[in-house]
mmCIF file of C-alpha atoms in Angstrom:
data_model
loop_
_atom_site.group_PDB
_atom_site.id
_atom_site.type_symbol
_atom_site.label_atom_id
_atom_site.label_comp_id
_atom_site.label_asym_id
_atom_site.label_seq_id
_atom_site.Cartn_x
_atom_site.Cartn_y
_atom_site.Cartn_z
ATOM 1 C CA ARG A 133 133.269 99.695 98.443
ATOM 2 C CA ARG A 134 130.978 99.032 100.741
ATOM 3 C CA VAL A 135 128.447 97.252 99.351
ATOM 4 C CA HIS A 136 125.346 100.097 100.664
ATOM 5 C CA GLY A 137 125.820 103.609 98.953
ATOM 6 C CA GLU A 138 129.593 104.140 99.584
ATOM 7 C CA SER A 139 130.829 104.164 95.989
ATOM 8 C CA SER A 140 127.797 106.482 94.711
ATOM 9 C CA LEU A 141 128.122 108.695 97.488
ATOM 10 C CA LEU A 142 131.377 109.484 96.465
ATOM 11 C CA LEU A 143 129.920 110.616 93.513
ATOM 12 C CA MET A 144 127.685 112.814 95.136
ATOM 13 C CA SER A 145 129.782 114.730 97.502
ATOM 14 C CA GLY A 146 132.099 115.405 94.532
ATOM 15 C CA VAL A 147 135.031 113.581 95.517
ATOM 16 C CA GLY A 148 136.857 112.860 91.969
ATOM 17 C CA ILE A 149 134.581 114.830 89.616
ATOM 18 C CA GLY A 150 133.914 118.195 88.540
ATOM 19 C CA ILE A 151 130.595 119.752 88.698
ATOM 20 C CA ASP A 152 130.162 120.173 84.575
ATOM 21 C CA PHE A 153 131.367 116.256 84.566
ATOM 22 C CA VAL A 154 128.595 115.824 86.512
ATOM 23 C CA ARG A 155 126.431 118.613 84.354
ATOM 24 C CA GLU A 156 127.640 117.008 81.227
ATOM 25 C CA CYS A 157 126.312 113.320 82.669
ATOM 26 C CA ALA A 158 123.139 114.509 82.857
ATOM 27 C CA GLU A 159 122.675 115.720 80.379
ATOM 28 C CA ASN A 160 123.681 113.262 77.930
ATOM 29 C CA ILE A 161 121.226 110.700 80.272
ATOM 30 C CA LEU A 162 118.339 112.398 79.778
ATOM 31 C CA LYS A 163 118.162 113.227 76.145
ATOM 32 C CA VAL A 164 114.442 111.878 74.424
ATOM 33 C CA GLY A 165 114.731 108.782 73.045
ATOM 34 C CA ALA A 166 118.242 107.819 75.734
ATOM 35 C CA LYS A 167 118.609 104.236 75.252
ATOM 36 C CA ARG A 168 115.861 102.184 77.128
ATOM 37 C CA PRO A 169 117.502 99.570 79.720
ATOM 38 C CA ASP A 170 116.826 95.986 78.429
ATOM 39 C CA PRO A 171 114.385 95.300 81.423
ATOM 40 C CA SER A 172 116.152 91.359 81.594
ATOM 41 C CA ASN A 173 119.173 93.217 82.307
ATOM 42 C CA LEU A 174 117.902 94.458 85.979
ATOM 43 C CA SER A 175 118.352 92.814 89.074
ATOM 44 C CA THR A 176 115.517 91.101 89.130
ATOM 45 C CA ALA A 177 114.811 86.658 90.455
ATOM 46 C CA ALA A 178 111.585 86.642 88.827
ATOM 47 C CA ALA A 179 109.789 85.024 85.871
ATOM 48 C CA THR A 180 109.107 86.374 82.526
ATOM 49 C CA GLU A 181 106.986 83.836 80.119
ATOM 50 C CA ASP A 182 103.899 84.104 78.404
ATOM 51 C CA ALA A 183 101.286 85.720 80.719
ATOM 52 C CA GLY A 184 98.297 84.420 78.519
ATOM 53 C CA PRO A 185 95.771 85.375 75.284
ATOM 54 C CA VAL A 186 96.740 89.120 74.288
ATOM 55 C CA LEU A 187 93.343 91.226 75.545
ATOM 56 C CA PRO A 188 91.495 93.314 72.715
ATOM 57 C CA LEU A 189 93.104 96.559 72.980
ATOM 58 C CA ASP A 190 90.139 98.789 74.416
ATOM 59 C CA GLU A 191 89.790 95.993 77.237
ATOM 60 C CA ARG A 192 93.671 96.382 77.852
ATOM 61 C CA VAL A 193 92.536 100.284 78.475
ATOM 62 C CA ALA A 194 89.698 99.690 80.315
ATOM 63 C CA LEU A 195 91.881 98.046 82.724
ATOM 64 C CA ILE A 196 94.171 100.236 83.401
ATOM 65 C CA ASN A 197 92.096 102.726 84.125
ATOM 66 C CA SER A 198 90.619 100.431 86.679
ATOM 67 C CA VAL A 199 93.252 100.306 88.522
ATOM 68 C CA GLY A 200 93.573 104.033 89.609
ATOM 69 C CA GLU A 201 90.678 106.569 91.504
ATOM 70 C CA GLU A 202 93.087 109.226 89.385
ATOM 71 C CA VAL A 203 94.467 108.838 86.602
ATOM 72 C CA ILE A 204 96.822 111.269 84.893
ATOM 73 C CA GLY A 205 97.761 111.208 81.050
ATOM 74 C CA ALA A 206 94.549 108.758 80.847
ATOM 75 C CA ASP A 207 94.536 109.999 76.865
ATOM 76 C CA GLU A 208 98.158 108.333 76.511
ATOM 77 C CA ILE A 209 97.259 105.241 76.955
ATOM 78 C CA PRO A 210 95.934 103.483 73.905
ATOM 79 C CA ALA A 211 99.201 104.670 71.691
ATOM 80 C CA LEU A 212 101.356 102.920 74.822
ATOM 81 C CA LEU A 213 99.454 100.089 74.198
ATOM 82 C CA ALA A 214 99.578 100.183 70.918
ATOM 83 C CA HIS A 215 103.533 99.905 71.464
ATOM 84 C CA PRO A 216 104.911 96.273 70.295
ATOM 85 C CA LYS A 217 107.334 96.312 73.819
ATOM 86 C CA ARG A 218 105.849 95.776 77.392
ATOM 87 C CA PRO A 219 104.675 98.891 78.913
ATOM 88 C CA VAL A 220 106.848 99.418 82.877
ATOM 89 C CA CYS A 221 104.985 99.929 85.424
ATOM 90 C CA TYR A 222 105.715 100.789 89.091
ATOM 91 C CA ASP A 223 105.517 101.040 92.616
ATOM 92 C CA GLY A 224 108.545 102.032 94.930
ATOM 93 C CA PHE A 225 107.762 100.606 98.782
ATOM 94 C CA GLU A 226 109.409 101.058 101.450
ATOM 95 C CA PRO A 227 110.623 98.001 103.922
ATOM 96 C CA SER A 228 108.845 99.263 106.723
ATOM 97 C CA GLY A 229 107.733 96.254 109.321
ATOM 98 C CA ARG A 230 104.875 93.445 108.745
ATOM 99 C CA MET A 231 102.101 93.853 105.794
ATOM 100 C CA HIS A 232 98.677 95.093 105.644
ATOM 101 C CA ILE A 233 96.144 94.100 103.287
ATOM 102 C CA ALA A 234 96.010 97.672 101.027
ATOM 103 C CA GLN A 235 100.113 96.460 100.762
ATOM 104 C CA GLY A 236 99.230 93.182 100.230
ATOM 105 C CA ILE A 237 95.528 91.886 98.597
ATOM 106 C CA LEU A 238 94.723 94.864 96.672
ATOM 107 C CA LYS A 239 98.281 95.573 95.173
ATOM 108 C CA ALA A 240 98.475 92.096 93.967
ATOM 109 C CA ILE A 241 94.721 93.067 92.473
ATOM 110 C CA ASN A 242 95.925 96.083 90.849
ATOM 111 C CA VAL A 243 99.811 94.274 89.628
ATOM 112 C CA ASN A 244 97.549 91.561 88.084
ATOM 113 C CA LYS A 245 95.252 93.854 85.917
ATOM 114 C CA LEU A 246 98.135 95.912 84.494
ATOM 115 C CA THR A 247 100.176 92.189 83.999
ATOM 116 C CA LYS A 248 96.750 91.471 82.361
ATOM 117 C CA ALA A 249 97.333 93.994 80.158
ATOM 118 C CA GLY A 250 100.548 93.792 78.490
ATOM 119 C CA CYS A 251 102.652 95.819 81.065
ATOM 120 C CA ASP A 252 105.606 94.547 82.827
ATOM 121 C CA PHE A 253 105.582 95.379 86.600
ATOM 122 C CA ILE A 254 108.835 96.447 88.858
ATOM 123 C CA PHE A 255 108.784 96.532 91.984
ATOM 124 C CA TRP A 256 111.484 99.362 93.446
ATOM 125 C CA VAL A 257 112.608 97.246 97.129
ATOM 126 C CA ALA A 258 113.050 101.181 98.447
ATOM 127 C CA ASP A 259 115.307 99.964 101.165
ATOM 128 C CA TRP A 260 117.571 103.562 101.054
ATOM 129 C CA PHE A 261 114.626 104.783 101.074
ATOM 130 C CA ALA A 262 113.078 103.482 104.338
ATOM 131 C CA LEU A 263 116.907 104.662 105.953
ATOM 132 C CA LEU A 264 116.342 107.648 104.785
ATOM 133 C CA ASN A 265 112.758 107.367 106.511
ATOM 134 C CA ASN A 266 113.732 105.380 109.670
ATOM 135 C CA LYS A 267 111.809 103.196 109.251
ATOM 136 C CA MET A 268 114.045 99.796 111.367
ATOM 137 C CA GLY A 269 115.317 103.131 113.600
ATOM 138 C CA GLY A 270 117.395 103.546 109.761
ATOM 139 C CA ASP A 271 119.788 99.796 110.528
ATOM 140 C CA LEU A 272 119.534 98.605 106.715
ATOM 141 C CA ARG A 273 119.973 94.816 107.823
ATOM 142 C CA LYS A 274 116.136 95.127 109.375
ATOM 143 C CA ILE A 275 115.001 97.045 106.254
ATOM 144 C CA ARG A 276 116.841 94.390 104.166
ATOM 145 C CA ILE A 277 115.140 91.157 105.940
ATOM 146 C CA VAL A 278 111.137 93.138 105.895
ATOM 147 C CA GLY A 279 111.904 93.462 102.724
ATOM 148 C CA GLN A 280 112.033 89.803 101.781
ATOM 149 C CA TYR A 281 109.689 89.149 103.955
ATOM 150 C CA MET A 282 107.957 91.772 101.871
ATOM 151 C CA ILE A 283 108.077 89.760 98.994
ATOM 152 C CA GLU A 284 106.950 85.890 100.854
ATOM 153 C CA VAL A 285 103.665 87.811 101.253
ATOM 154 C CA TRP A 286 103.346 88.663 97.609
ATOM 155 C CA LYS A 287 104.350 85.119 96.040
ATOM 156 C CA ALA A 288 101.860 83.569 98.434
ATOM 157 C CA CYS A 289 98.866 86.158 98.445
ATOM 158 C CA GLY A 290 98.048 85.700 94.007
ATOM 159 C CA MET A 291 100.409 87.556 92.701
ATOM 160 C CA ASP A 292 100.806 85.947 89.058
ATOM 161 C CA MET A 293 104.968 87.033 89.128
ATOM 162 C CA ARG A 294 105.506 86.230 85.605
ATOM 163 C CA HIS A 295 105.888 89.700 84.717
ATOM 164 C CA VAL A 296 106.595 91.145 87.689
ATOM 165 C CA ARG A 297 109.744 91.726 88.930
ATOM 166 C CA PHE A 298 111.248 92.883 92.430
ATOM 167 C CA VAL A 299 114.999 95.247 92.648
ATOM 168 C CA TRP A 300 116.544 96.262 95.307
ATOM 169 C CA CYS A 301 117.367 99.363 95.329
ATOM 170 C CA ALA A 302 120.307 99.926 96.672
ATOM 171 C CA ASP A 303 121.748 96.948 94.516
ATOM 172 C CA GLU A 304 120.142 98.815 90.992
ATOM 173 C CA ILE A 305 121.812 102.293 92.173
ATOM 174 C CA ASN A 306 125.411 101.584 93.327
ATOM 175 C CA GLY A 307 125.355 99.205 89.710
ATOM 176 C CA ARG A 308 124.386 101.909 87.955
ATOM 177 C CA SER A 309 125.688 105.261 90.037
ATOM 178 C CA GLU A 310 127.086 106.749 86.915
ATOM 179 C CA GLU A 311 122.970 107.069 86.068
ATOM 180 C CA TYR A 312 121.173 107.475 88.772
ATOM 181 C CA TRP A 313 123.165 110.400 90.856
ATOM 182 C CA PRO A 314 123.832 112.762 88.320
ATOM 183 C CA MET A 315 119.876 112.676 87.207
ATOM 184 C CA VAL A 316 119.190 113.504 90.951
ATOM 185 C CA LEU A 317 121.633 116.392 90.962
ATOM 186 C CA ASP A 318 119.540 117.415 88.028
ATOM 187 C CA ILE A 319 116.363 117.473 89.499
ATOM 188 C CA ALA A 320 117.513 119.098 92.550
ATOM 189 C CA ARG A 321 118.930 121.880 89.847
ATOM 190 C CA HIS A 322 115.467 122.106 88.772
ATOM 191 C CA THR A 323 113.136 122.251 91.399
ATOM 192 C CA THR A 324 112.680 124.649 94.326
ATOM 193 C CA ILE A 325 112.918 124.127 96.902
ATOM 194 C CA ALA A 326 109.162 124.848 98.324
ATOM 195 C CA ARG A 327 108.594 121.942 95.563
ATOM 196 C CA ILE A 328 110.193 119.579 97.484
ATOM 197 C CA ARG A 329 108.330 120.525 100.935
ATOM 198 C CA ARG A 330 104.985 120.241 99.015
ATOM 199 C CA CYS A 331 106.386 116.737 98.955
ATOM 200 C CA SER A 332 107.111 115.886 101.830
ATOM 201 C CA THR A 333 103.850 113.993 102.553
ATOM 202 C CA ILE A 334 105.230 111.000 100.260
ATOM 203 C CA MET A 335 106.925 109.732 103.012
ATOM 204 C CA GLY A 336 103.643 109.983 104.977
ATOM 205 C CA ARG A 337 104.097 113.203 107.156
ATOM 206 C CA GLU A 338 102.638 116.285 107.219
ATOM 207 C CA GLU A 339 104.730 119.442 105.427
ATOM 208 C CA GLY A 340 104.481 120.974 108.725
ATOM 209 C CA ASP A 341 106.131 118.200 110.603
ATOM 210 C CA ASP A 342 110.068 119.428 111.838
ATOM 211 C CA GLN A 343 111.549 117.618 109.180
ATOM 212 C CA PRO A 344 115.001 116.436 108.779
ATOM 213 C CA ALA A 345 117.718 116.985 105.722
ATOM 214 C CA ALA A 346 116.378 113.267 104.249
ATOM 215 C CA GLN A 347 113.381 114.973 103.178
ATOM 216 C CA ILE A 348 115.113 116.568 100.666
ATOM 217 C CA PHE A 349 117.168 114.084 98.861
ATOM 218 C CA TYR A 350 113.948 111.255 99.916
ATOM 219 C CA ALA A 351 111.980 113.452 97.302
ATOM 220 C CA ALA A 352 114.996 113.945 94.166
ATOM 221 C CA MET A 353 115.391 110.823 94.697
ATOM 222 C CA GLN A 354 111.831 109.480 93.736
ATOM 223 C CA CYS A 355 111.222 111.191 91.056
ATOM 224 C CA ALA A 356 114.657 110.037 89.803
ATOM 225 C CA ASP A 357 113.345 106.371 90.163
ATOM 226 C CA ILE A 358 110.736 107.042 87.928
ATOM 227 C CA PHE A 359 113.084 107.886 84.770
ATOM 228 C CA PHE A 360 116.036 105.910 85.976
ATOM 229 C CA LEU A 361 113.537 102.633 86.075
ATOM 230 C CA ARG A 362 112.251 103.937 82.400
ATOM 231 C CA ALA A 363 108.739 103.416 84.370
ATOM 232 C CA ASP A 364 105.934 104.230 81.276
ATOM 233 C CA ILE A 365 102.821 103.853 84.044
ATOM 234 C CA CYS A 366 103.304 105.807 87.718
ATOM 235 C CA GLN A 367 101.392 102.410 89.798
ATOM 236 C CA LEU A 368 101.064 104.432 93.659
ATOM 237 C CA GLY A 369 98.836 105.317 95.840
ATOM 238 C CA MET A 370 97.360 108.953 96.158
ATOM 239 C CA ASP A 371 99.308 109.261 99.107
ATOM 240 C CA GLN A 372 102.150 109.674 96.394
ATOM 241 C CA ARG A 373 100.733 112.235 94.095
ATOM 242 C CA LYS A 374 102.794 115.234 94.860
ATOM 243 C CA VAL A 375 105.877 113.880 93.472
ATOM 244 C CA ASN A 376 104.071 111.980 91.119
ATOM 245 C CA MET A 377 102.908 114.778 89.527
ATOM 246 C CA LEU A 378 106.936 116.839 90.063
ATOM 247 C CA ALA A 379 107.646 113.650 87.760
ATOM 248 C CA ARG A 380 106.166 115.677 84.741
ATOM 249 C CA GLU A 381 106.665 118.464 85.948
ATOM 250 C CA TYR A 382 110.352 117.882 85.809
ATOM 251 C CA ALA A 383 109.996 115.770 82.096
ATOM 252 C CA ALA A 384 107.974 118.108 80.683
ATOM 253 C CA ASP A 385 110.967 121.430 81.543
ATOM 254 C CA ARG A 386 113.904 118.947 80.456
ATOM 255 C CA GLY A 387 111.582 117.658 77.008
ATOM 256 C CA LEU A 388 111.154 114.101 78.248
ATOM 257 C CA LYS A 389 108.580 111.856 77.762
ATOM 258 C CA SER A 390 106.442 111.710 81.165
ATOM 259 C CA PRO A 391 105.210 109.191 83.032
ATOM 260 C CA ILE A 392 101.795 108.467 83.487
ATOM 261 C CA ILE A 393 99.371 108.463 87.318
ATOM 262 C CA VAL A 394 97.665 105.690 87.692
ATOM 263 C CA SER A 395 96.921 106.348 91.928
ATOM 264 C CA HIS A 396 95.483 103.626 93.642
ATOM 265 C CA HIS A 397 92.939 104.750 96.349
ATOM 266 C CA MET A 398 94.048 104.587 100.016
ATOM 267 C CA MET A 399 91.586 102.806 102.161
ATOM 268 C CA GLN A 400 90.589 103.507 105.418
ATOM 269 C CA GLY A 401 91.778 102.361 108.609
ATOM 270 C CA LEU A 402 89.516 99.926 110.757
ATOM 271 C CA THR A 403 89.495 102.834 113.237
ATOM 272 C CA GLY A 404 87.995 105.580 111.180
ATOM 273 C CA GLU A 405 91.213 106.725 111.037
ATOM 274 C CA LYS A 406 94.370 106.520 108.523
ATOM 275 C CA MET A 407 95.700 103.352 108.517
ATOM 276 C CA SER A 408 98.780 102.826 110.338
ATOM 277 C CA LYS A 409 101.345 99.698 111.051
ATOM 278 C CA SER A 410 102.024 101.630 114.158
ATOM 279 C CA ASN A 411 97.978 100.752 115.333
ATOM 280 C CA PRO A 412 97.865 97.226 114.610
ATOM 281 C CA ASP A 413 94.306 97.142 114.963
ATOM 282 C CA SER A 414 93.756 99.597 112.257
ATOM 283 C CA ALA A 415 94.029 97.005 109.595
ATOM 284 C CA ILE A 416 93.799 93.305 108.841
ATOM 285 C CA PHE A 417 97.781 92.552 108.659
ATOM 286 C CA MET A 418 98.379 90.171 106.056
ATOM 287 C CA GLU A 419 99.577 87.000 108.711
ATOM 288 C CA ASP A 420 97.081 87.673 111.268
ATOM 289 C CA SER A 421 95.455 84.766 112.494
ATOM 290 C CA ALA A 422 91.759 84.034 112.175
ATOM 291 C CA GLU A 423 90.314 84.775 115.813
ATOM 292 C CA GLU A 424 92.097 88.373 114.779
ATOM 293 C CA VAL A 425 90.579 88.911 111.766
ATOM 294 C CA GLU A 426 87.317 87.998 113.300
ATOM 295 C CA ARG A 427 88.237 90.686 116.215
ATOM 296 C CA LYS A 428 89.443 93.490 114.114
ATOM 297 C CA ILE A 429 86.020 93.272 111.713
ATOM 298 C CA LYS A 430 84.399 92.150 115.208
ATOM 299 C CA SER A 431 85.173 96.447 116.682
ATOM 300 C CA ALA A 432 85.527 98.187 113.231
ATOM 301 C CA PHE A 433 83.999 101.280 112.908
ATOM 302 C CA CYS A 434 80.759 100.647 110.811
ATOM 303 C CA GLU A 435 77.539 103.404 111.160
ATOM 304 C CA PRO A 436 74.777 101.935 109.831
ATOM 305 C CA GLY A 437 74.109 103.917 106.807
ATOM 306 C CA ASN A 438 76.771 105.269 106.783
ATOM 307 C CA VAL A 439 78.527 104.910 103.357
ATOM 308 C CA GLU A 440 81.443 107.406 103.299
ATOM 309 C CA LYS A 441 83.191 107.052 106.614
ATOM 310 C CA ASN A 442 82.938 102.946 106.509
ATOM 311 C CA PRO A 443 85.978 100.622 106.595
ATOM 312 C CA ILE A 444 84.117 97.777 106.223
ATOM 313 C CA LEU A 445 82.464 99.090 102.748
ATOM 314 C CA ASP A 446 85.882 99.769 101.485
ATOM 315 C CA TYR A 447 86.654 96.635 102.279
ATOM 316 C CA CYS A 448 83.902 95.327 100.033
ATOM 317 C CA LYS A 449 84.543 97.462 97.184
ATOM 318 C CA TYR A 450 88.357 97.155 96.922
ATOM 319 C CA LEU A 451 89.054 93.737 98.493
ATOM 320 C CA VAL A 452 86.375 91.623 98.337
ATOM 321 C CA PHE A 453 83.885 92.071 95.672
ATOM 322 C CA ALA A 454 86.882 92.843 93.851
ATOM 323 C CA SER A 455 88.784 89.217 94.420
ATOM 324 C CA MET A 456 85.476 87.400 94.406
ATOM 325 C CA GLY A 457 83.228 88.897 92.964
ATOM 326 C CA ALA A 458 79.653 88.417 95.095
ATOM 327 C CA ILE A 459 78.816 88.642 98.661
ATOM 328 C CA THR A 460 76.904 86.575 100.721
ATOM 329 C CA ILE A 461 75.020 88.278 104.155
ATOM 330 C CA ASN A 462 72.704 86.522 106.663
ATOM 331 C CA SER A 463 70.453 88.438 107.075
ATOM 332 C CA LYS A 464 68.049 88.234 110.316
ATOM 333 C CA ALA A 465 64.691 89.461 108.226
ATOM 334 C CA ALA A 466 65.707 87.114 104.747
ATOM 335 C CA GLY A 467 68.572 84.786 105.393
ATOM 336 C CA PRO A 468 71.275 83.949 103.473
ATOM 337 C CA VAL A 469 71.162 87.670 100.516
ATOM 338 C CA VAL A 470 73.708 86.804 97.851
ATOM 339 C CA TYR A 471 75.306 90.657 96.487
ATOM 340 C CA ASN A 472 77.518 90.068 93.330
ATOM 341 C CA SER A 473 77.742 93.703 93.254
ATOM 342 C CA TYR A 474 79.620 96.193 95.539
ATOM 343 C CA ASP A 475 77.339 99.010 93.821
ATOM 344 C CA GLU A 476 74.071 96.471 95.264
ATOM 345 C CA LEU A 477 75.657 96.443 98.505
ATOM 346 C CA HIS A 478 76.232 99.901 99.125
ATOM 347 C CA ALA A 479 72.154 100.699 98.179
ATOM 348 C CA ALA A 480 71.245 98.077 100.790
ATOM 349 C CA PHE A 481 73.324 99.469 103.254
ATOM 350 C CA ALA A 482 72.598 103.484 102.486
ATOM 351 C CA ALA A 483 69.067 102.072 102.670
ATOM 352 C CA GLY A 484 69.085 99.653 106.659
ATOM 353 C CA ALA A 485 68.222 96.763 104.285
ATOM 354 C CA VAL A 486 72.169 95.663 105.381
ATOM 355 C CA HIS A 487 72.975 95.921 109.342
ATOM 356 C CA PRO A 488 77.026 95.863 110.718
ATOM 357 C CA ALA A 489 76.278 93.041 112.417
ATOM 358 C CA GLU A 490 75.610 91.345 109.851
ATOM 359 C CA LEU A 491 78.009 92.138 107.356
ATOM 360 C CA LYS A 492 80.946 92.388 109.738
ATOM 361 C CA PRO A 493 81.496 88.332 109.509
ATOM 362 C CA ALA A 494 80.302 88.270 106.173
ATOM 363 C CA VAL A 495 83.309 90.465 105.716
ATOM 364 C CA ALA A 496 85.428 88.905 108.686
ATOM 365 C CA ALA A 497 84.287 84.999 106.648
ATOM 366 C CA ALA A 498 85.840 86.665 103.434
ATOM 367 C CA ILE A 499 88.536 87.743 103.899
ATOM 368 C CA ASN A 500 90.252 85.340 106.143
ATOM 369 C CA THR A 501 89.124 83.637 102.872
ATOM 370 C CA LEU A 502 91.840 85.492 101.127
ATOM 371 C CA VAL A 503 94.775 85.870 103.797
ATOM 372 C CA GLU A 504 94.669 82.164 103.771
ATOM 373 C CA PRO A 505 97.037 81.550 101.739
ATOM 374 C CA VAL A 506 99.279 84.079 103.074
ATOM 375 C CA ARG A 507 98.777 81.903 106.788
ATOM 376 C CA HIS A 508 99.521 78.881 105.472
ATOM 377 C CA HIS A 509 102.764 79.533 103.779
ATOM 378 C CA PHE A 510 104.495 81.285 105.876
ATOM 379 C CA ALA A 511 103.832 78.005 108.647
ATOM 380 C CA THR A 512 104.514 75.507 106.471
ATOM 381 C CA ASN A 513 107.833 77.268 104.547
ATOM 382 C CA ALA A 514 111.117 77.330 107.016
ATOM 383 C CA GLU A 515 112.490 80.592 105.198
ATOM 384 C CA ALA A 516 109.632 82.912 105.345
ATOM 385 C CA ARG A 517 108.950 81.688 108.899
ATOM 386 C CA ASP A 518 112.322 82.934 109.330
ATOM 387 C CA LEU A 519 111.478 85.543 107.692
ATOM 388 C CA LEU A 520 108.186 86.669 109.938
ATOM 389 C CA ARG A 521 109.664 85.733 113.116
ATOM 390 C CA GLN A 522 112.490 88.333 112.872
ATOM 391 C CA VAL A 523 109.930 90.913 111.342
ATOM 392 C CA GLN A 524 107.862 90.670 114.104
ATOM 393 C CA SER A 525 110.746 90.832 116.263
ATOM 394 C CA PHE A 526 111.593 95.059 114.835
ATOM 395 C CA ARG A 527 110.551 97.617 116.678
ATOM 396 C CA VAL A 528 108.092 99.944 113.885
ATOM 397 C CA THR A 529 110.002 103.640 114.212
ATOM 398 C CA ARG A 530 108.084 106.723 112.639
#
């Protein structure tokens, strides 16, 4: 058996089994009330000690809702939290290159809210999905190295790891292939190609792009991940909404428990366009030097009075205020001014009381404070430093 995939792919291809067996497995696995696996049995190296005192129910509900730009199934959250078992949240990520600040700091903020609300969080390290999406040129060895690097970033950037687990896709699927592939096949049987194609944007592609057949596998597999991991809450970005909604549709069709969808905001790129790893100036990366951070913020798109398309204000709202609660801006007219809420800063910028030239240095200083622990980790930890060196040598592929 090869480490990545041969035994599982035998099941997909039908070698040695009949289609009746596949159907029977699918029906058995997907029965309502199927036994939920003990999270401690998942392939994880994270600790699971107590995360502190339990908050009142209404505060826990509010914390979960605060993560989402959109929440589907919000009315189901109180009952979920009232259950004595900790709910399971999940996010899947493709190891695809250096980590930008939305994947790093914003993700840590959101995960910390969810674990504080009483949830466990599973990171699905989607190495096979990165291969399907041609990340790192489809080189699985490089993809695994990038995944290890990303885990190092999260460990260093303030994420509370006490109820966080990292689960490697290839390892977990190979270990439980008799569960996973029948589920994927059942989803494929109950979903039209047209519906699957509408999910192609989850791969960072447009629906009209010339797509390989991998997109069919990708959407069906990502939908299956949710049920395979027994996730109660899908906590991914708004860009993953279509496949999460597919999971709710599939659950309704098959009589399964639907996942709650908590979709976080997709941060604007510094250029005013989409944040992209192929354009280093479109984002702050987690190990950027202080000088690089200052240069990128200084050159970022930020029109006076424009509060709609403004990546600097985006950074303020979702990173600076969410982490620090306040920002001090040196005003040419009034000297140092402390803003204690994003709404206060938003109003001042819209009115012209804060100029981009005053805002940008304050934001650069705040961002440097947030990423400094990561820079320090990669500078002082030999293993992390070697991972970063390798990742920086890899060519980013789309």
